[in-house]
Amino acid sequence: MWWGGRGQSFNIAPQKEEPEMGSVQENRMPEPRSRQPSSCLASRCLPGEQILAWAPGVRKGLEPELSGTLICTNFRVTFQPCGWQWNQDTPLNSEYDFALVNIGRLEAVSGLSRVQLLRPGSLHKFIPEEILIHGRDFRLLRVGFEAGGLEPQAFQVTMAIVQARAQSNQAQQYSGITLSKAGQGSGSRKPPIPLMETAEDWETERKKQAARGWRVSTVNERFDVATSLPRYFWVPNRILDSEVRRAFGHFHQGRGPRLSWHHPGGSDLLRCGGFYTASDPNKEDIRAVELMLQAGHSDVVLVDTMDELPSLADVQLAHLRLRALCLPDSSVAEDKWLSALEGTRWLDYVRACLRKASDISVLVTSRVRSVILQERGDRDLNGLLSSLVQLLSAPEARTLFGFQSLVQREWVAAGHPFLTRLGGTGASEEAPVFLLFLDCVWQLLQQFPADFEFSEFFLLALHDSVRVPDTLTFLRNTPWERGKQSGQLNSYTQVYTPGYSQPPAGNSFNLQLSVWDWDLRYSNAQILQFQNPGYDPEHCPDSWLPRPQPSFMVPGPPSSVWLFSRGALTPLNQLCPWRQSPCQQSPSLLAVSSRWLPRPAISSESLADQEWGLPSHWGACPLPPGLLLPGYLGPQIRLWRRCYLRGRPEVQMGLSAPTISGLQDELSHLQELLRKWTPRISPEDHSKKRDPHTILNPTEIAGILKGRAEGDLG
């Protein structure tokens, strides 16, 4: 049977030759209209997608319950409500789609019995009355099956989900939707944000940041310096590409120092991998490394990124514990839930990341200097801290466009191993560092709601997009893998021709959609919710970017080199470890930093107090404009309930709605609760009883919401 989608026809091939109930077959009598998956679903099939099984059902657990069809394909499990009107240009349903790789647990329910389905071959002695699909993104889909002779379909769709989930391989099975197959013109469509895949993208961003002392290097254009690095990056003007190539060879995985962000006041934020201990640089190479790290500044701060932050194993364990705690059937008693949440350590890690990012922001904004983030692999915590620093220091990064550009540059183009960290390769290096970053951003959004143009719902959309098999943004580990899969590289050494919007004639590759093509999964009404209604544009003036030498930036002492570790600055005698002895090579800073320099004690005062309270020759200045310093103590760090407790709808009540109509619905719900509670008022309080039809004022509403929130947390 052929189904049309976005101007393209796709063959939905039968899985077996024998006719099976619930499957889409070519050689069979058409079933009644009520038993066939609607043409609306078929029009939303992806290229190469096959419908394996389906069954009528009712979505439960949320009000109101919805009748529809539960469908399993070789890519995803989706629930299609009856009568749902889909946009023909939206091939995916963001609300009801569960990619197979996103399914964390599958349960079948029959009466009072519950059987967890983990692998094919499990014995199921009953027809399931309900099926519960727990997503790894904390979503829950609960579907009850209709009676009336359709039990075999319910059994079949359940088994199909189990088998398809076991056989799914996100890394090999799907390679994203190409523009030509999505009905888009490959030569006329431009990406919604710069993908940082061309030299023009990097040059445009460099000019936007007014980084006059930097240039776009093409030394990695063929990915022969490092496959995990982008084709292009920023290096100091005075450094030749030949020197860049040699210098990068002395860093772990060839990830040498590059510019991440140029502060409008003159400071530069760099990132790099750990020093390569087995290298033996000559004097010219050492000089090139030092020039790249100094970036033309006399004041240099080397930040040990991994110090005080969780390891990858810590992040993974905390996330697993958090997910287990937030399940609807968690065995933790309500009176011990908060203690169990603290025991996951997830909020502790969020707190540590925000504190360190806040300190680094102070380093960047308080003095004109070079600040270098150094992590052994330069692909995880460096991206997290660099992104948070820019959010805290640059108002433009807090806009919807600026934040998407930031993630594309500091995570996607910089080579964060999304596929490995999110468990797409089956390796033991899974750790959701990017999801930890999104939680940190949500904390900032709660503390500074008027400073961010995007809303919590945008963060939720981005959170849920990391495990959807529709784009290559999060399906690959490196820019080289992403470019090769999309067809931009016919061989390992082919150079990508600049000019994204107009590829050269005869080029055979198809331009890929990115995660930023939100209309792929979201309706216009949903995309409108990405905007923060409380955003104040005055917090992001158009003239914040380049301002020549603002008064709050003062030069540091001459030729000063510092190590920032455990919240304090310690002077260094030299920048590179190789200069200690001309005859004997020194160990890497990140490998044995405790042997290189003694560790300072953790400072009792914040770095902001230290920096702006230093001796007089450093100068005194007020808090720089646009800089956000978040709180990270105790209750200032909260649980992202709208994300992590989505499987528990009763907990979602009382969370502020993003729109006026949503707030009106919440007000109606609160008034209905008051009507129910009115008879419970004691006789002595009868004189204080309120008319249930009285409209509450904002102060009273806030008090009720606060009380309900405290009751939920308790």
XYZ file of C-alpha atoms in Angstrom:
714
model
C 0.000 0.000 0.000
C 1.285 3.461 -0.854
C 0.923 6.407 1.415
C 1.673 9.989 0.387
C 3.573 12.371 2.619
C 4.808 15.914 1.967
C 4.629 15.511 -1.778
C 6.414 12.150 -1.710
C 5.021 8.612 -1.819
C 6.425 5.929 0.458
C 5.869 2.213 0.381
C 4.557 0.792 3.639
C 5.745 -2.765 3.134
C 4.192 -5.683 5.028
C 6.398 -7.220 7.684
C 5.368 -10.821 6.929
C 3.810 -12.656 4.033
C 1.086 -14.180 6.206
C -1.862 -11.846 6.817
C -1.921 -10.638 10.394
C -4.580 -8.716 12.213
C -3.505 -5.169 12.941
C -0.857 -5.019 10.224
C -1.059 -3.046 7.007
C -1.145 -5.583 4.187
C -1.357 -5.194 0.454
C -2.981 -8.536 -0.403
C -5.946 -8.601 1.928
C -9.553 -7.513 2.002
C -9.974 -3.974 3.346
C -11.143 -3.952 6.926
C -13.922 -1.725 8.189
C -13.115 1.940 8.217
C -12.952 2.036 12.024
C -10.258 -0.632 12.027
C -7.919 0.997 9.530
C -5.268 3.569 10.428
C -6.447 6.859 8.991
C -4.887 8.469 5.965
C -3.770 11.300 8.241
C -1.217 8.986 9.867
C -0.082 7.687 6.516
C 0.528 11.188 5.246
C 2.904 11.703 8.143
C 5.098 8.663 7.490
C 8.796 9.325 7.229
C 10.951 8.172 4.327
C 11.425 4.425 4.731
C 8.968 4.144 7.618
C 6.869 0.985 7.833
C 3.714 0.512 9.864
C 4.154 -2.760 11.768
C 0.955 -2.965 13.820
C -1.876 -0.845 15.184
C -4.859 -1.082 17.492
C -7.727 1.213 18.527
C -7.337 2.581 22.033
C -8.002 5.373 24.508
C -5.327 7.634 25.930
C -5.693 7.598 29.710
C -4.139 9.360 32.645
C -4.900 12.876 31.381
C -8.108 14.829 31.152
C -9.935 14.491 28.896
C -9.400 10.923 27.742
C -8.929 10.656 23.982
C -10.011 7.878 21.642
C -7.665 7.075 18.809
C -5.229 4.537 17.400
C -1.947 3.259 18.830
C 0.484 2.576 15.986
C 3.910 0.945 15.985
C 6.351 1.545 13.127
C 9.975 0.634 12.639
C 10.940 4.114 13.901
C 8.470 5.050 16.598
C 5.304 4.407 18.568
C 2.620 7.040 18.078
C -0.922 7.632 19.263
C -3.249 9.294 16.765
C -6.394 10.812 18.317
C -9.626 10.419 16.379
C -10.550 13.434 14.292
C -7.203 15.116 14.875
C -6.465 17.648 12.144
C -2.789 17.545 11.254
C -0.834 20.111 9.315
C 0.341 18.493 6.096
C 3.744 20.132 6.544
C 4.241 18.542 9.979
C 5.225 14.877 9.509
C 5.811 14.209 13.205
C 3.625 14.632 16.272
C 5.692 16.019 19.106
C 3.111 15.244 21.783
C 2.276 11.610 21.061
C 5.385 10.315 19.275
C 7.833 8.058 21.115
C 10.942 7.148 19.161
C 11.817 3.504 19.796
C 15.172 4.508 21.261
C 13.349 6.809 23.668
C 11.297 4.030 25.259
C 12.793 3.328 28.657
C 10.232 0.864 29.982
C 7.184 -0.896 28.575
C 4.439 -2.351 30.759
C 1.297 -4.312 29.941
C -1.623 -4.244 32.372
C -4.501 -6.680 32.727
C -6.784 -6.272 35.721
C -4.636 -6.168 38.830
C -1.680 -7.876 37.167
C 1.261 -5.979 35.692
C 4.037 -7.496 33.604
C 7.088 -5.568 32.560
C 8.117 -6.270 28.966
C 11.843 -6.066 28.593
C 12.794 -8.247 25.631
C 11.310 -10.418 22.887
C 10.461 -13.884 24.078
C 8.751 -12.810 27.274
C 5.755 -14.976 28.094
C 2.453 -13.084 28.057
C -0.460 -15.167 29.199
C -3.091 -12.456 28.946
C -4.427 -9.942 26.498
C -3.308 -6.498 27.729
C -6.075 -4.136 28.750
C -3.657 -1.218 28.978
C -0.120 -0.481 27.881
C 2.191 1.996 29.606
C 5.102 3.458 27.645
C 7.662 5.212 29.827
C 9.911 7.531 27.845
C 13.512 8.162 28.745
C 12.582 11.849 28.493
C 10.216 11.391 31.501
C 7.068 11.325 29.349
C 4.391 8.691 29.876
C 1.884 7.377 27.342
C -0.915 5.274 28.821
C -3.311 3.659 26.344
C -6.267 1.442 27.149
C -7.533 -0.899 24.464
C -11.142 -1.040 23.388
C -13.185 -4.183 23.837
C -15.358 -5.824 21.197
C -13.291 -8.449 19.427
C -10.147 -6.346 18.986
C -8.067 -8.106 21.650
C -5.732 -9.783 19.102
C -4.832 -6.360 17.747
C -3.974 -5.148 21.256
C -1.770 -8.187 21.791
C -0.103 -7.780 18.409
C 0.700 -4.087 18.730
C 2.179 -4.772 22.180
C 4.457 -7.497 20.828
C 5.365 -5.351 17.822
C 6.544 -2.562 20.122
C 8.659 -5.003 22.140
C 10.311 -6.464 19.031
C 10.792 -3.149 17.236
C 12.310 -1.591 20.335
C 14.800 -4.461 20.642
C 15.740 -4.283 16.961
C 16.010 -0.517 16.712
C 19.452 0.905 16.059
C 19.277 4.650 15.831
C 22.839 5.011 14.612
C 22.348 2.841 11.501
C 18.619 2.643 10.854
C 17.831 6.259 10.203
C 19.824 9.113 8.772
C 17.477 12.070 9.042
C 15.023 13.692 6.659
C 16.523 15.327 3.623
C 15.080 18.497 2.230
C 14.284 16.963 -1.125
C 12.300 14.140 0.461
C 10.542 16.549 2.777
C 9.152 18.443 -0.162
C 11.536 21.383 0.215
C 13.647 22.932 -2.474
C 17.251 22.015 -1.759
C 18.586 25.090 -3.459
C 16.311 27.747 -2.024
C 15.864 26.905 1.625
C 18.188 28.360 4.220
C 18.499 26.949 7.742
C 16.662 28.907 10.457
C 19.982 29.562 12.203
C 23.599 29.328 10.975
C 24.727 25.705 11.213
C 28.401 26.741 11.417
C 29.295 24.439 8.539
C 30.807 27.068 6.246
C 33.569 29.618 6.551
C 30.973 32.322 5.884
C 29.010 31.323 8.980
C 32.111 31.600 11.159
C 33.195 34.894 9.625
C 29.737 36.387 10.114
C 29.701 35.357 13.770
C 33.257 36.679 14.277
C 32.237 40.086 12.949
C 29.113 40.021 15.085
C 31.246 39.512 18.180
C 33.739 42.174 16.970
C 36.628 39.747 17.558
C 39.144 41.818 15.593
C 42.167 39.942 16.882
C 40.894 36.626 15.543
C 40.447 35.016 12.140
C 38.723 31.960 10.684
C 41.176 29.101 10.249
C 40.662 26.575 7.444
C 43.347 24.171 8.659
C 40.743 21.499 9.493
C 38.734 21.929 6.295
C 39.472 18.319 5.344
C 39.083 17.034 8.927
C 42.718 15.938 8.909
C 43.585 17.782 12.134
C 40.717 16.375 14.213
C 37.470 14.729 13.074
C 35.736 15.863 16.271
C 36.450 19.538 15.512
C 34.440 21.664 13.077
C 35.884 22.455 9.665
C 36.471 26.022 10.727
C 37.237 27.756 14.012
C 38.788 30.957 15.316
C 42.514 31.397 16.005
C 44.604 34.534 16.703
C 45.491 36.637 13.666
C 49.210 36.317 14.251
C 49.195 32.496 14.164
C 49.691 30.748 10.817
C 47.690 27.643 9.920
C 50.908 25.634 9.778
C 51.592 26.629 13.382
C 48.020 25.778 14.338
C 48.407 22.289 12.899
C 51.601 21.612 14.851
C 50.309 23.177 18.069
C 47.064 21.175 18.044
C 49.079 17.976 17.892
C 50.181 18.557 21.495
C 46.627 18.448 22.849
C 44.386 15.511 23.583
C 42.514 14.351 20.445
C 44.063 17.267 18.556
C 41.689 19.735 20.216
C 43.910 22.763 20.675
C 42.924 26.215 22.018
C 40.211 28.009 20.060
C 38.078 31.050 20.705
C 34.589 30.348 22.048
C 33.417 33.885 22.695
C 34.819 37.410 22.587
C 33.490 39.680 25.323
C 32.560 43.172 24.102
C 34.865 44.597 26.763
C 37.925 42.860 25.347
C 38.266 39.545 27.201
C 38.399 36.243 25.333
C 36.954 32.896 26.414
C 38.857 29.930 24.946
C 38.460 26.173 25.195
C 40.886 23.317 24.591
C 41.679 19.732 25.465
C 44.256 18.556 27.952
C 47.958 18.793 27.212
C 49.148 15.647 25.441
C 51.672 14.065 27.782
C 53.358 11.905 25.144
C 54.254 14.823 22.880
C 57.689 16.406 22.699
C 57.200 19.945 21.387
C 60.093 22.027 20.176
C 60.574 25.664 21.100
C 58.600 26.915 18.110
C 55.624 24.708 18.979
C 55.687 25.801 22.615
C 55.801 29.420 21.529
C 52.807 28.888 19.219
C 50.830 27.194 22.009
C 51.571 30.018 24.420
C 50.616 32.677 21.876
C 47.320 30.918 21.227
C 46.548 30.620 24.933
C 47.502 34.205 25.710
C 45.465 35.527 22.756
C 47.239 38.875 22.964
C 46.503 39.399 26.671
C 48.973 39.929 29.501
C 46.548 38.419 32.032
C 45.808 34.722 31.486
C 43.638 32.405 33.600
C 43.697 28.642 33.082
C 40.491 26.992 34.353
C 40.552 23.328 35.347
C 37.070 22.493 34.057
C 36.778 19.084 35.668
C 37.633 20.376 39.140
C 34.578 20.469 41.465
C 32.259 19.194 38.736
C 30.791 15.680 38.468
C 32.371 13.021 36.314
C 30.490 11.502 33.395
C 29.734 8.436 35.513
C 28.358 10.669 38.274
C 26.047 12.463 35.834
C 24.736 9.195 34.417
C 24.090 7.638 37.828
C 22.315 10.761 39.086
C 20.088 10.880 36.002
C 19.153 7.208 36.333
C 18.242 7.718 39.982
C 16.223 10.816 39.147
C 14.296 8.998 36.431
C 13.531 6.068 38.733
C 12.355 8.441 41.462
C 10.034 10.355 39.139
C 8.209 7.294 37.805
C 4.494 7.258 38.658
C 4.883 3.942 40.499
C 7.972 4.897 42.463
C 8.214 2.916 45.684
C 9.488 5.921 47.663
C 7.023 7.108 50.296
C 5.783 10.679 50.012
C 7.297 11.707 53.339
C 10.710 10.500 52.142
C 10.496 11.771 48.573
C 12.490 14.964 49.109
C 15.241 13.032 50.888
C 15.352 10.599 47.993
C 15.558 13.520 45.555
C 18.517 14.891 47.471
C 20.092 11.440 47.383
C 20.115 11.403 43.581
C 22.705 14.255 43.673
C 21.223 15.683 40.455
C 20.416 19.069 41.990
C 23.862 19.122 43.609
C 25.436 18.786 40.173
C 23.210 21.542 38.763
C 24.302 23.740 41.659
C 27.989 22.989 41.065
C 27.731 23.831 37.356
C 25.987 27.144 38.008
C 28.484 28.140 40.667
C 31.478 27.419 38.478
C 29.924 29.142 35.464
C 29.158 32.159 37.646
C 32.777 32.330 38.790
C 34.075 32.078 35.226
C 31.685 34.837 34.143
C 33.227 37.062 36.786
C 36.701 36.202 35.498
C 35.709 37.161 31.959
C 33.883 40.384 32.791
C 35.989 41.793 35.621
C 39.328 42.082 33.780
C 40.575 42.229 30.208
C 42.147 38.789 30.017
C 42.277 35.431 28.334
C 40.281 32.741 30.145
C 40.945 29.179 28.967
C 38.586 26.296 29.735
C 40.640 23.113 29.752
C 39.057 19.671 29.857
C 40.820 16.491 28.874
C 38.428 15.671 26.030
C 37.085 19.225 25.478
C 33.707 17.828 24.406
C 31.511 17.773 27.514
C 31.967 20.109 30.477
C 33.796 22.695 28.384
C 30.707 23.084 26.223
C 28.457 23.240 29.276
C 30.501 25.932 31.035
C 31.201 27.946 27.891
C 27.487 28.061 27.081
C 26.470 29.016 30.615
C 29.105 31.748 30.765
C 27.758 33.303 27.584
C 24.184 33.098 28.876
C 25.231 34.856 32.077
C 27.352 37.499 30.341
C 25.796 38.119 26.906
C 22.170 39.338 26.670
C 22.061 38.384 22.980
C 22.581 34.713 23.918
C 19.331 34.865 25.917
C 17.216 35.547 22.839
C 15.557 32.653 21.039
C 17.783 33.038 17.982
C 20.907 33.636 20.056
C 20.373 30.597 22.265
C 19.830 28.270 19.309
C 22.965 29.655 17.676
C 24.859 29.136 20.920
C 23.852 25.476 21.172
C 24.677 24.894 17.508
C 28.145 26.440 17.890
C 29.223 25.227 21.346
C 27.646 21.760 21.271
C 26.795 20.527 17.776
C 29.610 22.113 15.753
C 32.094 21.711 18.608
C 31.722 17.936 18.495
C 29.817 16.994 21.635
C 29.258 13.199 21.329
C 25.470 13.333 21.501
C 24.892 9.817 20.244
C 27.251 8.241 22.771
C 26.244 10.396 25.726
C 22.540 9.719 25.129
C 23.008 5.963 24.846
C 22.597 5.630 21.094
C 25.708 3.491 20.595
C 25.319 1.088 23.496
C 28.722 2.124 24.834
C 29.436 2.518 28.544
C 30.110 6.240 28.182
C 26.482 7.311 28.404
C 26.015 10.538 30.373
C 23.323 13.166 29.604
C 25.599 16.210 29.954
C 23.465 18.217 27.533
C 20.335 17.527 29.588
C 22.224 18.711 32.677
C 22.949 21.927 30.786
C 19.269 22.389 29.927
C 18.382 22.003 33.599
C 20.914 24.727 34.436
C 19.311 26.986 31.830
C 15.876 26.319 33.324
C 17.202 27.393 36.734
C 18.376 30.672 35.196
C 15.001 31.146 33.547
C 13.306 30.807 36.938
C 15.639 33.270 38.635
C 15.706 35.832 35.811
C 12.362 35.454 33.971
C 12.492 38.884 32.305
C 15.958 38.345 30.819
C 15.177 35.398 28.522
C 13.185 35.602 25.304
C 12.503 31.856 25.204
C 10.182 30.021 27.559
C 10.222 26.845 29.572
C 8.275 25.143 26.787
C 11.090 25.815 24.355
C 13.505 24.121 26.763
C 11.107 21.181 27.009
C 10.947 20.944 23.225
C 14.732 20.942 22.998
C 14.942 18.416 25.840
C 12.579 16.070 24.022
C 14.288 16.530 20.652
C 17.524 14.817 21.614
C 16.006 11.360 21.078
C 13.850 11.823 17.984
C 15.074 10.149 14.784
C 14.217 12.945 12.368
C 17.375 15.063 12.077
C 21.106 14.497 12.276
C 21.640 17.214 14.871
C 21.696 14.777 17.793
C 22.171 11.544 15.826
C 25.941 11.793 15.407
C 28.988 12.379 17.570
C 31.107 14.646 15.371
C 30.710 17.188 12.565
C 32.599 14.808 10.280
C 30.093 11.982 10.895
C 27.199 14.373 10.427
C 28.566 15.775 7.190
C 29.431 12.372 5.778
C 25.981 10.945 6.585
C 24.185 13.890 5.014
C 26.175 13.494 1.797
C 28.225 16.659 2.159
C 31.333 14.476 1.983
C 31.765 11.883 -0.743
C 35.093 10.911 0.763
C 37.111 11.616 3.863
C 39.131 14.374 2.238
C 36.523 16.196 0.179
C 36.260 19.887 0.958
C 32.776 21.261 1.538
C 32.090 24.176 -0.769
C 30.892 27.326 1.042
C 27.522 28.825 0.185
C 24.892 26.797 2.011
C 21.888 28.389 0.393
C 23.072 27.786 -3.187
C 25.054 24.553 -3.612
C 27.151 24.316 -6.756
C 25.571 22.755 -9.796
C 25.989 19.015 -10.033
C 26.340 18.507 -6.302
C 24.560 15.307 -5.412
C 24.010 15.775 -1.726
C 20.698 16.679 -0.118
C 20.539 19.378 2.493
C 19.437 17.980 5.835
C 16.860 19.378 8.167
C 18.148 20.316 11.602
C 16.529 20.240 15.017
C 15.910 23.975 14.614
C 13.307 23.262 11.915
C 10.640 23.226 14.593
C 7.734 23.085 12.141
C 8.771 19.488 11.495
C 7.234 18.430 14.806
C 5.373 21.414 16.225
C 2.328 23.384 15.106
C 2.368 27.160 14.811
C 0.381 27.437 18.040
C 2.977 25.334 19.864
C 5.875 27.308 18.413
C 4.279 30.523 19.654
C 4.587 29.122 23.178
C 8.381 29.119 22.748
C 8.231 32.886 23.369
C 8.485 34.031 26.974
C 5.548 36.423 27.613
C 7.456 38.032 30.478
C 10.544 38.867 28.424
C 11.631 42.503 28.628
C 13.539 43.557 25.474
C 15.143 46.360 27.487
C 17.283 43.681 29.097
C 18.822 42.982 25.678
C 19.694 46.311 24.003
C 20.663 46.219 20.364
C 23.878 48.086 21.099
C 25.293 45.662 23.658
C 27.706 44.131 21.123
C 30.660 45.836 20.273
C 31.457 48.679 22.637
C 35.072 49.826 22.629
C 36.731 49.316 26.008
C 33.862 49.896 28.435
C 34.784 51.469 31.729
C 34.098 48.331 33.752
C 36.964 46.450 32.041
C 40.344 47.301 33.534
C 43.738 45.830 32.555
C 45.318 43.278 34.845
C 48.856 43.218 36.177
C 51.518 42.617 33.531
C 52.440 39.059 32.530
C 50.214 37.370 35.104
C 49.299 33.710 34.709
C 46.757 32.130 37.026
C 45.226 28.740 37.716
C 41.573 28.890 38.761
C 40.728 25.877 40.876
C 38.323 25.244 43.754
C 36.991 28.762 43.682
C 40.332 30.548 44.038
C 43.100 31.953 41.836
C 46.644 30.658 42.271
C 49.623 32.194 40.420
C 51.494 30.015 37.931
C 55.125 30.337 36.997
C 54.438 29.298 33.429
C 51.541 28.558 31.101
C 52.659 25.307 29.460
C 53.955 22.292 31.400
C 56.746 21.525 28.937
C 58.978 24.473 29.913
C 59.805 23.238 33.404
C 62.867 21.328 32.332
C 64.569 21.429 28.944
C 65.667 17.828 29.385
C 62.659 16.261 31.085
C 59.064 16.582 30.013
C 56.559 17.696 32.645
C 53.294 15.837 33.194
C 50.015 17.276 32.027
C 48.188 19.752 34.198
C 44.971 17.794 33.917
C 46.638 14.441 34.449
C 48.468 15.208 37.717
C 47.651 18.793 38.572
C 48.186 18.136 42.282
C 51.861 17.389 41.600
C 52.332 20.444 39.440
C 50.879 22.978 41.890
C 49.446 22.709 45.402
C 45.678 22.875 45.580
C 44.306 26.006 47.283
C 41.601 25.741 49.885
C 38.046 26.460 48.809
C 37.392 30.142 49.319
C 34.684 31.125 51.787
C 33.732 34.189 49.750
C 32.453 34.332 46.214
C 34.786 35.040 43.345
C 32.846 38.232 42.636
C 33.800 39.492 46.086
C 37.402 38.509 45.476
C 37.641 40.056 42.010
C 35.936 43.347 42.757
C 37.596 43.610 46.148
C 41.206 43.085 45.040
C 43.991 45.600 45.777
C 43.668 49.109 44.410
C 46.013 48.643 41.469
C 43.406 46.296 39.972
C 40.847 49.090 40.131
C 37.290 49.056 41.433
C 34.181 48.864 39.283
C 30.446 48.225 39.647
C 28.734 45.049 38.477
C 28.994 45.031 34.660
C 25.721 45.700 32.792
C 24.023 42.593 31.485
C 25.847 40.205 33.827
C 23.640 37.724 35.700
C 24.924 36.151 38.905
C 22.513 33.343 39.849
C 21.872 32.012 43.301
C 22.822 28.401 43.900
C 22.308 27.866 47.626
C 19.687 25.579 49.163
C 16.155 26.191 47.851
C 17.409 28.489 45.085
C 17.972 25.315 43.016
C 14.638 23.619 42.349
C 13.327 20.504 40.650
C 12.183 20.984 37.061
C 8.761 19.530 37.768
C 7.184 20.248 34.397
C 9.891 18.095 32.803
C 10.727 15.363 35.291
C 7.236 14.781 36.693
C 5.363 14.666 33.395
C 4.420 11.077 34.081
C 2.469 12.260 37.145
C -0.263 14.609 35.859
C -1.567 15.356 39.349
C 1.728 17.064 40.185
C 1.485 19.319 37.135
C -1.556 21.110 38.518
C -0.628 24.459 39.983
C 2.261 25.141 37.626
C 1.927 28.529 35.990
C 0.461 28.412 32.502
C 2.372 30.087 29.649
C -0.615 31.923 28.120
C -3.488 34.141 29.255
C -6.029 31.477 28.278
C -4.061 28.918 30.268
C -4.048 31.161 33.324
C -7.812 31.597 32.956
C -8.200 27.807 32.907
C -6.118 27.523 36.063
C -8.210 30.235 37.714
C -11.394 28.342 36.839
C -9.891 25.168 38.272
C -8.966 26.922 41.522
C -12.442 28.395 41.850
C -13.930 24.952 41.332
C -11.716 23.618 44.107
C -12.906 26.412 46.383
C -16.514 25.440 45.682
C -15.723 21.861 46.696
C -13.878 22.935 49.830
C -16.493 25.471 50.987
C -18.717 22.960 52.899
C -15.685 21.863 54.888
C -15.336 25.219 56.632
C -15.998 24.896 60.352
C -18.963 26.746 61.976
C -16.687 29.181 63.786
C -15.200 30.203 60.437
C -18.596 30.506 58.797
C -18.491 34.253 59.047
C -15.278 34.239 57.029
C -16.663 31.985 54.294
C -16.210 33.408 50.839
C -18.765 33.386 48.087
C -17.472 30.646 45.757
C -18.402 32.769 42.756
C -16.280 35.700 43.895
C -13.327 36.469 41.634
C -10.065 36.196 43.550
C -7.513 38.954 43.408
C -3.908 38.194 42.333
C -2.598 38.179 45.923
C -5.137 35.566 46.989
C -4.431 33.441 43.923
C -0.698 33.597 44.615
C -1.317 32.487 48.202
C -3.368 29.504 47.092
C -0.805 28.479 44.483
C 1.995 28.810 47.015
C 0.131 26.664 49.504
C -0.573 23.997 46.905
C 3.052 24.015 45.759
C 4.263 23.604 49.327
C 1.810 20.789 49.782
C 3.109 19.023 46.653
C 6.730 19.348 47.778
C 5.888 18.164 51.258
